[in-house]
Each structure stands twice: as structure tokens, then as C-alpha cells.
Tab-separated table of C-alpha atoms in Angstrom:
chain	number	residue	atom	x	y	z
G	1	MET	CA	-14.644	10.975	108.016
G	2	LYS	CA	-16.845	8.563	109.917
G	3	ILE	CA	-16.372	9.151	113.642
G	4	LEU	CA	-17.807	7.045	116.471
G	5	HIS	CA	-17.958	8.564	119.970
G	6	ILE	CA	-18.688	6.440	123.052
G	7	ILE	CA	-19.239	7.868	126.548
G	8	THR	CA	-20.306	6.009	129.687
G	9	LYS	CA	-23.016	8.336	131.023
G	10	SER	CA	-25.801	10.163	129.217
G	11	GLU	CA	-26.651	12.626	131.993
G	12	LEU	CA	-25.597	16.265	132.020
G	13	GLY	CA	-22.027	16.780	133.190
G	14	GLY	CA	-18.605	18.132	132.293
G	15	ALA	CA	-17.398	15.271	130.088
G	16	GLN	CA	-20.785	15.149	128.391
G	17	SER	CA	-20.556	18.868	127.605
G	18	VAL	CA	-17.149	18.333	126.025
G	19	VAL	CA	-18.459	15.523	123.827
G	20	THR	CA	-21.525	17.548	122.880
G	21	ASN	CA	-19.376	20.488	121.818
G	22	ILE	CA	-17.034	18.298	119.755
G	23	VAL	CA	-19.777	16.507	117.832
G	24	ASN	CA	-21.865	19.649	117.324
G	25	GLU	CA	-18.872	21.498	115.885
G	26	LEU	CA	-17.879	18.691	113.511
G	27	CYS	CA	-21.180	17.128	112.430
G	28	GLY	CA	-21.653	19.564	109.547
G	29	GLU	CA	-18.745	18.037	107.603
G	30	HIS	CA	-18.359	14.567	109.124
G	31	ASP	CA	-20.561	11.501	109.671
G	32	ILE	CA	-20.770	11.190	113.462
G	33	THR	CA	-22.390	8.551	115.669
G	34	LEU	CA	-22.635	9.019	119.441
G	35	VAL	CA	-23.269	6.195	121.912
G	36	ALA	CA	-24.124	7.248	125.487
G	37	GLY	CA	-24.816	4.873	128.349
G	38	GLU	CA	-26.526	5.047	131.721
G	39	GLY	CA	-28.264	8.164	132.975
G	40	ASP	CA	-31.308	10.234	132.160
G	41	GLY	CA	-30.305	10.901	128.553
G	42	LYS	CA	-30.492	14.695	128.923
G	43	MET	CA	-27.081	15.020	127.298
G	44	LEU	CA	-28.526	13.763	124.022
G	45	ASP	CA	-31.095	16.569	124.013
G	46	GLU	CA	-28.206	19.020	123.557
G	47	VAL	CA	-26.689	17.127	120.616
G	48	ASP	CA	-27.275	18.299	117.023
G	49	ASN	CA	-29.845	16.219	115.146
G	50	ARG	CA	-27.318	15.606	112.374
G	51	VAL	CA	-25.497	13.313	114.814
G	52	HIS	CA	-26.689	9.696	114.942
G	53	LYS	CA	-27.579	9.264	118.627
G	54	ILE	CA	-27.746	5.916	120.416
G	55	ARG	CA	-28.651	5.569	124.084
G	56	TYR	CA	-27.429	2.183	125.276
G	57	LYS	CA	-28.638	1.322	128.785
G	58	HIS	CA	-26.233	-1.604	129.329
G	59	LEU	CA	-23.164	0.673	129.294
G	60	LEU	CA	-22.704	1.266	133.028
G	61	ARG	CA	-20.003	2.873	135.136
G	62	ALA	CA	-20.135	0.075	137.713
G	63	VAL	CA	-18.596	-3.313	136.962
G	64	SER	CA	-21.268	-5.805	135.867
G	65	PRO	CA	-20.264	-8.979	133.978
G	66	TYR	CA	-23.713	-9.277	132.405
G	67	HIS	CA	-24.026	-5.661	131.258
G	68	ASP	CA	-20.347	-5.370	130.331
G	69	MET	CA	-20.522	-8.445	128.079
G	70	ARG	CA	-23.619	-7.079	126.384
G	71	THR	CA	-21.867	-3.755	125.859
G	72	LEU	CA	-18.774	-5.413	124.390
G	73	PHE	CA	-20.941	-7.383	121.963
G	74	PHE	CA	-22.925	-4.269	121.041
G	75	ILE	CA	-19.996	-1.941	120.338
G	76	TRP	CA	-18.126	-4.643	118.416
G	77	ASN	CA	-21.088	-5.178	116.104
G	78	LEU	CA	-21.715	-1.441	115.840
G	79	GLN	CA	-18.188	-0.719	114.639
G	80	ARG	CA	-18.342	-3.639	112.204
G	81	ARG	CA	-21.517	-2.175	110.736
G	82	LEU	CA	-20.435	1.480	110.732
G	83	LYS	CA	-16.771	0.935	109.799
G	84	PRO	CA	-15.726	4.250	111.431
G	85	ASP	CA	-12.437	5.911	110.543
G	86	ILE	CA	-12.006	7.156	114.118
G	87	ILE	CA	-13.320	5.778	117.422
G	88	HIS	CA	-13.263	8.346	120.223
G	89	LEU	CA	-13.729	6.943	123.747
G	90	HIS	CA	-14.612	9.143	126.720
G	91	SER	CA	-14.368	8.307	130.446
G	92	SER	CA	-12.646	5.344	132.086
G	93	LYS	CA	-15.340	2.652	131.652
G	94	ALA	CA	-16.031	3.349	127.980
G	95	GLY	CA	-12.285	3.714	127.553
G	96	LEU	CA	-11.648	0.286	129.041
G	97	LEU	CA	-14.355	-1.624	127.180
G	98	GLY	CA	-13.626	0.074	123.885
G	99	ARG	CA	-9.903	-0.550	124.082
G	100	LEU	CA	-10.491	-4.192	124.961
G	101	ILE	CA	-12.333	-5.056	121.787
G	102	LEU	CA	-12.151	-2.301	119.129
G	103	PRO	CA	-9.339	-1.731	116.575
G	104	ARG	CA	-6.593	0.023	118.521
G	105	ARG	CA	-5.185	1.887	115.482
G	106	LYS	CA	-8.456	3.871	115.255
G	107	ILE	CA	-8.961	4.687	118.947
G	108	ILE	CA	-8.544	8.008	120.745
G	109	TYR	CA	-9.161	7.887	124.485
G	110	THR	CA	-9.808	11.159	126.325
G	111	VAL	CA	-9.170	11.110	130.065
G	112	HIS	CA	-11.665	13.580	131.524
G	113	GLY	CA	-9.862	14.237	134.799
G	114	PHE	CA	-7.116	11.719	135.580
G	115	ASP	CA	-7.441	12.234	139.348
G	116	SER	CA	-10.770	10.392	139.213
G	117	ILE	CA	-8.558	7.312	138.807
G	118	ARG	CA	-5.187	8.423	140.185
G	119	VAL	CA	-6.666	9.679	143.468
G	120	ALA	CA	-10.142	8.183	143.866
G	121	PHE	CA	-9.537	4.691	142.418
G	122	ARG	CA	-5.797	4.284	142.569
G	123	LYS	CA	-6.026	0.496	142.668
G	124	LEU	CA	-7.219	0.620	139.035
G	125	LEU	CA	-4.119	2.450	137.795
G	126	PHE	CA	-2.462	-0.795	136.722
G	127	ILE	CA	-5.295	-1.310	134.212
G	128	GLU	CA	-4.608	2.074	132.627
G	129	ARG	CA	-0.908	1.241	132.403
G	130	ILE	CA	-1.668	-2.095	130.724
G	131	MET	CA	-4.230	-0.606	128.333
G	132	GLN	CA	-2.234	2.445	127.255
G	133	LYS	CA	-0.991	0.758	124.075
G	134	ARG	CA	-4.470	-0.381	123.091
G	135	CYS	CA	-5.173	2.938	121.379
G	136	ALA	CA	-3.608	5.329	118.885
G	137	ALA	CA	-3.704	8.339	121.231
G	138	ILE	CA	-4.527	9.320	124.803
G	139	VAL	CA	-5.698	12.877	125.437
G	140	GLY	CA	-5.392	14.777	128.706
G	141	VAL	CA	-7.576	17.872	129.149
G	142	SER	CA	-5.059	19.831	131.230
G	143	GLN	CA	-1.313	20.090	131.631
G	144	TYR	CA	-1.837	18.812	135.163
G	145	ASP	CA	-3.389	15.609	133.812
G	146	THR	CA	-0.804	15.023	131.097
G	147	ASN	CA	2.016	15.525	133.619
G	148	ASN	CA	0.427	13.020	136.000
G	149	LEU	CA	-0.203	10.498	133.229
G	150	HIS	CA	3.534	10.549	132.485
G	151	SER	CA	4.480	10.393	136.169
G	152	GLU	CA	2.269	7.306	136.629
G	153	GLY	CA	3.926	5.464	133.752
G	154	ILE	CA	1.283	6.197	131.117
G	155	SER	CA	3.213	7.873	128.327
G	156	ASN	CA	2.171	6.209	125.067
G	157	ASN	CA	1.098	8.836	122.511
G	158	ILE	CA	-0.120	11.420	125.041
G	159	SER	CA	-1.609	14.684	123.757
G	160	LEU	CA	-2.948	17.777	125.520
G	161	ILE	CA	-6.193	19.277	124.241
G	162	TYR	CA	-7.885	21.809	126.488
G	163	ASN	CA	-11.646	21.677	126.914
G	164	GLY	CA	-13.679	24.331	125.145
G	165	ILE	CA	-17.197	25.714	125.346
G	166	LYS	CA	-19.761	27.324	123.097
G	167	ILE	CA	-20.037	30.967	124.105
G	168	THR	CA	-23.656	32.092	124.058
G	169	SER	CA	-25.547	35.170	125.187
G	170	GLU	CA	-28.540	33.148	126.395
G	171	ASP	CA	-29.680	34.026	129.905
G	172	ARG	CA	-32.460	32.384	131.896
G	173	HIS	CA	-34.342	33.252	135.049
G	174	LEU	CA	-33.751	30.967	137.990
G	175	PRO	CA	-36.801	28.887	138.960
G	176	ILE	CA	-36.360	30.101	142.543
G	177	ASP	CA	-36.901	33.507	144.103
G	178	ILE	CA	-33.979	35.073	145.929
G	179	PRO	CA	-35.019	37.853	148.342
G	180	GLY	CA	-33.665	41.253	147.468
G	181	THR	CA	-32.228	41.631	150.972
G	182	TYR	CA	-29.002	39.869	149.956
G	183	LYS	CA	-26.209	42.129	148.704
G	184	LYS	CA	-24.710	39.690	146.183
G	185	THR	CA	-25.144	36.117	144.921
G	186	VAL	CA	-22.579	33.297	144.952
G	187	MET	CA	-23.284	30.332	142.670
G	188	CYS	CA	-22.038	26.778	142.305
G	189	ILE	CA	-23.110	24.308	139.596
G	190	ALA	CA	-22.295	20.699	140.477
G	191	ARG	CA	-23.762	17.360	141.427
G	192	VAL	CA	-24.239	16.791	145.166
G	193	SER	CA	-21.688	14.006	145.317
G	194	MET	CA	-17.975	13.459	145.593
G	195	PRO	CA	-15.637	14.982	144.679
G	196	LYS	CA	-17.619	18.219	145.134
G	197	ARG	CA	-17.360	19.832	148.568
G	198	LEU	CA	-20.882	20.854	149.510
G	199	ASP	CA	-19.669	21.154	153.105
G	200	ILE	CA	-17.329	24.026	152.198
G	201	PHE	CA	-20.105	25.732	150.236
G	202	LEU	CA	-22.472	25.541	153.225
G	203	ASP	CA	-19.835	26.665	155.723
G	204	CYS	CA	-19.067	29.700	153.554
G	205	ALA	CA	-22.777	30.533	153.433
G	206	ARG	CA	-23.019	30.371	157.218
G	207	ARG	CA	-20.007	32.683	157.568
G	208	LEU	CA	-21.286	35.150	154.949
G	209	PRO	CA	-25.018	35.572	155.711
G	210	GLN	CA	-25.160	38.872	153.788
G	211	TYR	CA	-24.826	36.967	150.502
G	212	ALA	CA	-27.173	34.495	148.810
G	213	PHE	CA	-25.621	31.128	147.934
G	214	VAL	CA	-27.217	29.233	145.024
G	215	TRP	CA	-26.432	25.608	144.150
G	216	ILE	CA	-27.596	24.144	140.826
G	217	GLY	CA	-27.315	20.400	140.267
G	218	ASN	CA	-28.991	18.650	143.200
G	219	LEU	CA	-31.108	15.682	142.113
G	220	MET	CA	-33.088	15.488	145.361
G	221	PRO	CA	-34.691	18.179	147.577
G	222	MET	CA	-32.316	19.522	150.229
G	223	HIS	CA	-33.543	20.137	153.766
G	224	GLY	CA	-32.197	21.804	156.901
G	225	MET	CA	-29.997	24.263	155.040
G	226	PRO	CA	-28.907	27.785	156.078
G	227	GLU	CA	-31.477	30.484	155.353
G	228	ASN	CA	-29.302	32.121	152.673
G	229	VAL	CA	-28.765	28.876	150.704
G	230	PHE	CA	-30.988	28.060	147.726
G	231	PHE	CA	-31.002	24.781	145.766
G	232	ALA	CA	-32.390	25.020	142.237
G	233	GLY	CA	-32.292	21.351	141.219
G	234	ASN	CA	-30.787	19.722	138.150
G	235	LEU	CA	-31.382	22.274	135.395
G	236	PRO	CA	-30.507	21.793	131.705
G	237	ASN	CA	-28.208	24.426	130.212
G	238	ALA	CA	-27.203	25.324	133.757
G	239	ALA	CA	-24.605	27.858	132.632
G	240	THR	CA	-27.354	30.087	131.248
G	241	TYR	CA	-28.286	30.904	134.847
G	242	CYS	CA	-24.814	32.257	135.683
G	243	HIS	CA	-25.891	35.799	134.876
G	244	LYS	CA	-27.733	35.754	138.216
G	245	ALA	CA	-24.424	35.319	140.059
G	246	ASP	CA	-21.901	37.926	141.139
G	247	LEU	CA	-19.265	35.271	141.815
G	248	PHE	CA	-18.852	31.585	140.974
G	249	MET	CA	-17.295	29.099	143.385
G	250	LEU	CA	-16.278	25.477	142.906
G	251	PRO	CA	-15.007	23.635	145.995
G	252	SER	CA	-13.800	20.159	145.039
G	253	ASN	CA	-11.352	17.410	145.959
G	254	TYR	CA	-10.244	16.777	142.377
G	255	GLU	CA	-11.020	17.971	138.854
G	256	GLY	CA	-9.797	17.716	135.281
G	257	LEU	CA	-10.436	20.994	133.484
G	258	PRO	CA	-13.915	21.930	134.744
G	259	ILE	CA	-16.331	22.914	131.986
G	260	VAL	CA	-18.519	24.630	134.563
G	261	LEU	CA	-15.728	27.104	135.352
G	262	LEU	CA	-15.203	27.912	131.685
G	263	GLU	CA	-18.950	28.454	131.312
G	264	ALA	CA	-19.038	30.800	134.307
G	265	MET	CA	-15.998	32.661	132.948
G	266	SER	CA	-17.730	33.040	129.572
G	267	LYS	CA	-20.432	34.955	131.454
G	268	GLY	CA	-17.751	37.232	132.916
G	269	LYS	CA	-17.781	35.872	136.453
G	270	PRO	CA	-14.977	36.073	139.033
G	271	ILE	CA	-13.999	32.608	140.249
G	272	VAL	CA	-13.052	31.188	143.645
G	273	ALA	CA	-12.205	27.496	143.375
G	274	SER	CA	-10.175	24.678	144.880
G	275	MET	CA	-6.534	24.340	143.910
G	276	VAL	CA	-6.984	20.968	142.216
G	277	GLY	CA	-6.410	19.446	138.780
G	278	GLY	CA	-6.275	21.887	135.885
G	279	VAL	CA	-8.121	24.658	137.747
G	280	PRO	CA	-4.958	26.823	138.171
G	281	GLU	CA	-4.545	26.711	134.370
G	282	ILE	CA	-7.770	28.677	133.869
G	283	VAL	CA	-8.115	30.628	137.138
G	284	VAL	CA	-5.151	32.939	137.688
G	285	ASN	CA	-4.692	34.296	141.200
G	286	GLY	CA	-5.283	38.026	141.286
G	287	LYS	CA	-6.408	38.118	137.626
G	288	ASN	CA	-9.829	36.503	137.389
G	289	GLY	CA	-10.178	35.025	140.865
G	290	TYR	CA	-8.370	32.706	143.238
G	291	VAL	CA	-7.476	29.030	143.513
G	292	LEU	CA	-7.281	27.942	147.136
G	293	PRO	CA	-6.651	24.968	149.404
G	294	ASN	CA	-9.862	23.402	150.677
G	295	ASP	CA	-9.982	25.647	153.712
G	296	VAL	CA	-13.179	27.481	154.649
G	297	ASP	CA	-11.321	30.498	156.038
G	298	ALA	CA	-9.503	30.966	152.722
G	299	PHE	CA	-12.712	30.691	150.700
G	300	VAL	CA	-14.587	33.107	152.967
G	301	GLU	CA	-11.807	35.685	152.832
G	302	LYS	CA	-11.523	35.715	149.016
G	303	ILE	CA	-15.262	35.610	148.338
G	304	ASP	CA	-15.860	38.572	150.628
G	305	TYR	CA	-12.841	40.455	149.230
G	306	ILE	CA	-14.089	40.194	145.643
G	307	LEU	CA	-17.732	40.957	146.411
G	308	SER	CA	-16.818	43.919	148.622
G	309	ASN	CA	-14.668	45.580	145.944
G	310	GLU	CA	-16.487	46.592	142.751
G	311	ASP	CA	-13.265	47.496	140.896
G	312	VAL	CA	-11.720	44.108	141.669
G	313	SER	CA	-14.883	42.282	140.677
G	314	ARG	CA	-15.115	44.190	137.383
G	315	ARG	CA	-11.457	43.573	136.550
G	316	PHE	CA	-11.737	39.858	137.314
G	317	SER	CA	-14.901	39.612	135.222
G	318	ASP	CA	-13.234	41.179	132.187
G	319	PHE	CA	-10.221	38.876	132.462
G	320	SER	CA	-12.427	35.776	132.741
G	321	LEU	CA	-14.293	36.592	129.539
G	322	ARG	CA	-11.156	37.476	127.563
G	323	MET	CA	-9.422	34.276	128.666
G	324	VAL	CA	-12.254	32.034	127.450
G	325	GLU	CA	-12.628	33.875	124.154
G	326	LYS	CA	-8.910	33.528	123.447
G	327	ASN	CA	-8.122	29.996	124.605
G	328	PHE	CA	-11.143	27.865	125.483
G	329	THR	CA	-13.781	27.940	122.745
G	330	ALA	CA	-15.554	24.853	121.407
G	331	LYS	CA	-14.319	25.727	117.918
G	332	LYS	CA	-10.686	25.726	119.026
G	333	MET	CA	-11.093	22.452	120.938
G	334	ALA	CA	-12.868	20.712	118.049
G	335	GLY	CA	-10.215	21.936	115.641
G	336	SER	CA	-7.495	20.389	117.798
G	337	TYR	CA	-9.339	17.064	117.909
G	338	LEU	CA	-9.912	17.156	114.159
G	339	ARG	CA	-6.181	17.585	113.538
G	340	LEU	CA	-5.546	14.552	115.761
G	341	TYR	CA	-8.241	12.558	113.932
G	342	LYS	CA	-6.626	13.387	110.583
G	343	GLN	CA	-3.165	12.374	111.806
G	344	ILE	CA	-4.494	8.977	112.863
G	345	TYR	CA	-6.622	8.573	109.735
G	346	ASN	CA	-3.693	9.363	107.443
G	347	LYS	CA	-1.460	6.946	109.341
G	348	ASN	CA	-4.031	4.178	108.814
G	349	GLU	CA	-4.409	4.815	105.083
């Protein structure tokens, strides 16, 4: 099959990791083209060279009549030239523009975290309701998202396909030195922007000075931070640094199904994360960590409990790894998408 993927941003991130894993798994047997928009383009460095890669700078997340018209013209001409069997749209902006102008019978639209619209930009929900029939299928990445799509009146051809990751044994040394005086290390990998809760991370560090707290993903230098907090910057293949952590935390206001948690779990890490989105579907209280309300006291208590009890930490680590290996691999995710592609392709024949 000829498959065209379009995603709004080309920087490293959760949705970009999902797309990378899908195309890398399928490019051996299918003709795949990937269009990625604004950003630093680092996502494309992780994509297999058998994929036709196009970085298109006019595809922006923000509304811009000039850039949006150029993007519409570009993707229309691209699909006319390529004649893809399947068009897979990722993220709300690419999903909107693609559904406006491309053949709806060929389109799959993956919603990478519905709360990014339902909660953060609720005034745009009416657009999603109107556009739901302008595609052959809509995919939610968690049961939480698919339930909320239905509850918000978006119910046309909804499917659930969980995110998956490539499990690797690669480990890298952090480009920062952490003094050996700290008993354990807590890590978070995220951009320093909403919906991530850097404030909770910092408050936990202040309350637990015996542990080192490492944040990977900041684009700018961070100043005036607690002594036990270390910022490593925006590192490619960030999950390969998880081996330096004893526990992984993700405080956030909303999520879909966070790739970064799956990556940390694949390294056998206990998890303490916010009770948002699909997080409770991969972090099971008392099994591989805890999902919590965004309350500093709750985070501090569970982080210290896990790191102070070697047996608990070991048990949580084992469960994390087993859970990813069984349910959340890139191969399993790509296989689910391929079955959906074939259903749509056969219907169009």
C-alpha cells in the first residue's frame, strides 16, 4: 500500500514518537511518505531512510491564513501526485487541514490526547464534531479518550489503538554530573510548558532533598532551581537515559497515553504520575507505581515510599517491564493500524 502520514510538528515529542514507530515498522513492506511541519526537524532523524520524508515549514499549529492556505495547496497537490491508498493524519491542526481538502474515504485521523482539545481548547470542540464525518476512521489512543470522544458527540467510526514503543537495550550517560551524595534519582522527561507541571516536580524536590531530581526536555537554561534539581536540556532518544533513574514521575494537567511513561516502563522503572487521561490504563496503583491527583503531598509520599523500600521498587520495576512487553510494543501498535488500513483499503476497492 501507499501510505501518506501528515503531522503538525517535526520536533521530538509523544505523537512524533508514535508516528516514527508506525512508519518504521511498516516501511519494509509499504511505500510510506511522511510530511512533518514546524519544529526543529529532529523527529525526522529517527525515521527510517526507506520512508520518504518531507519537512514542510508552512504547516503550523497556530492559525495563519497565509500558511494554512499554502499548506492546503501543498497537501492537495502531494496527494494528487502520490495517489496514496491511505492518508493518516496526526494531531488536531493536520487533522483539520487534511480533512478539509483530502479524500475522506482514505483518511484516518489519530487524536493524540483528546483533552488537548476537550479541556485546553474547548471552544474548538464544535469543529471536531463537524469534521468527524470527513474521514473513514478516528483513532483514540486510550480508552479514556475514546470514551470522551463519544461523550462529546464524536462517535463516527471510532477505534481504540494503544500507543506502542520500540523496546531497546540502549543506555546513555547523562551529559550532567549528579553528585554521589544523593541516595536515589527521580527523573521526568517533558517539555517545560503546559500541560506539564514543573511546579509539582520542583516542590517535590524541595521536600525530598535526599534525592536527585533530573528533568530532560528543557529548551532553555533554567536558573534559580533547588540544589538537588538538574536540567539536562532537550536530548534526542531521551528514554535511553532512563537507566540513570530509580523512579520516573510525570506530573501533568492532561495526557493521552504518554509515550514517555511507556518508555520509562520499558526500562523497568516504577512510575508516579498524575491521574489524567489514559495514565491509569498503564500505571496500576500498587503494581508498578501510583496515579495521583495533582497534590504535592501525595506525590512526595509515594515517591519516598517507593524509593525507601527496595522490595517494592523491585516488584514495581518487574511489573512495568512485563506490562510493556505484553501490551504496548511498536509491533503490536503498527499491526493494529495495518489492520485498520486494510479494512479501509478493501472498502475503497
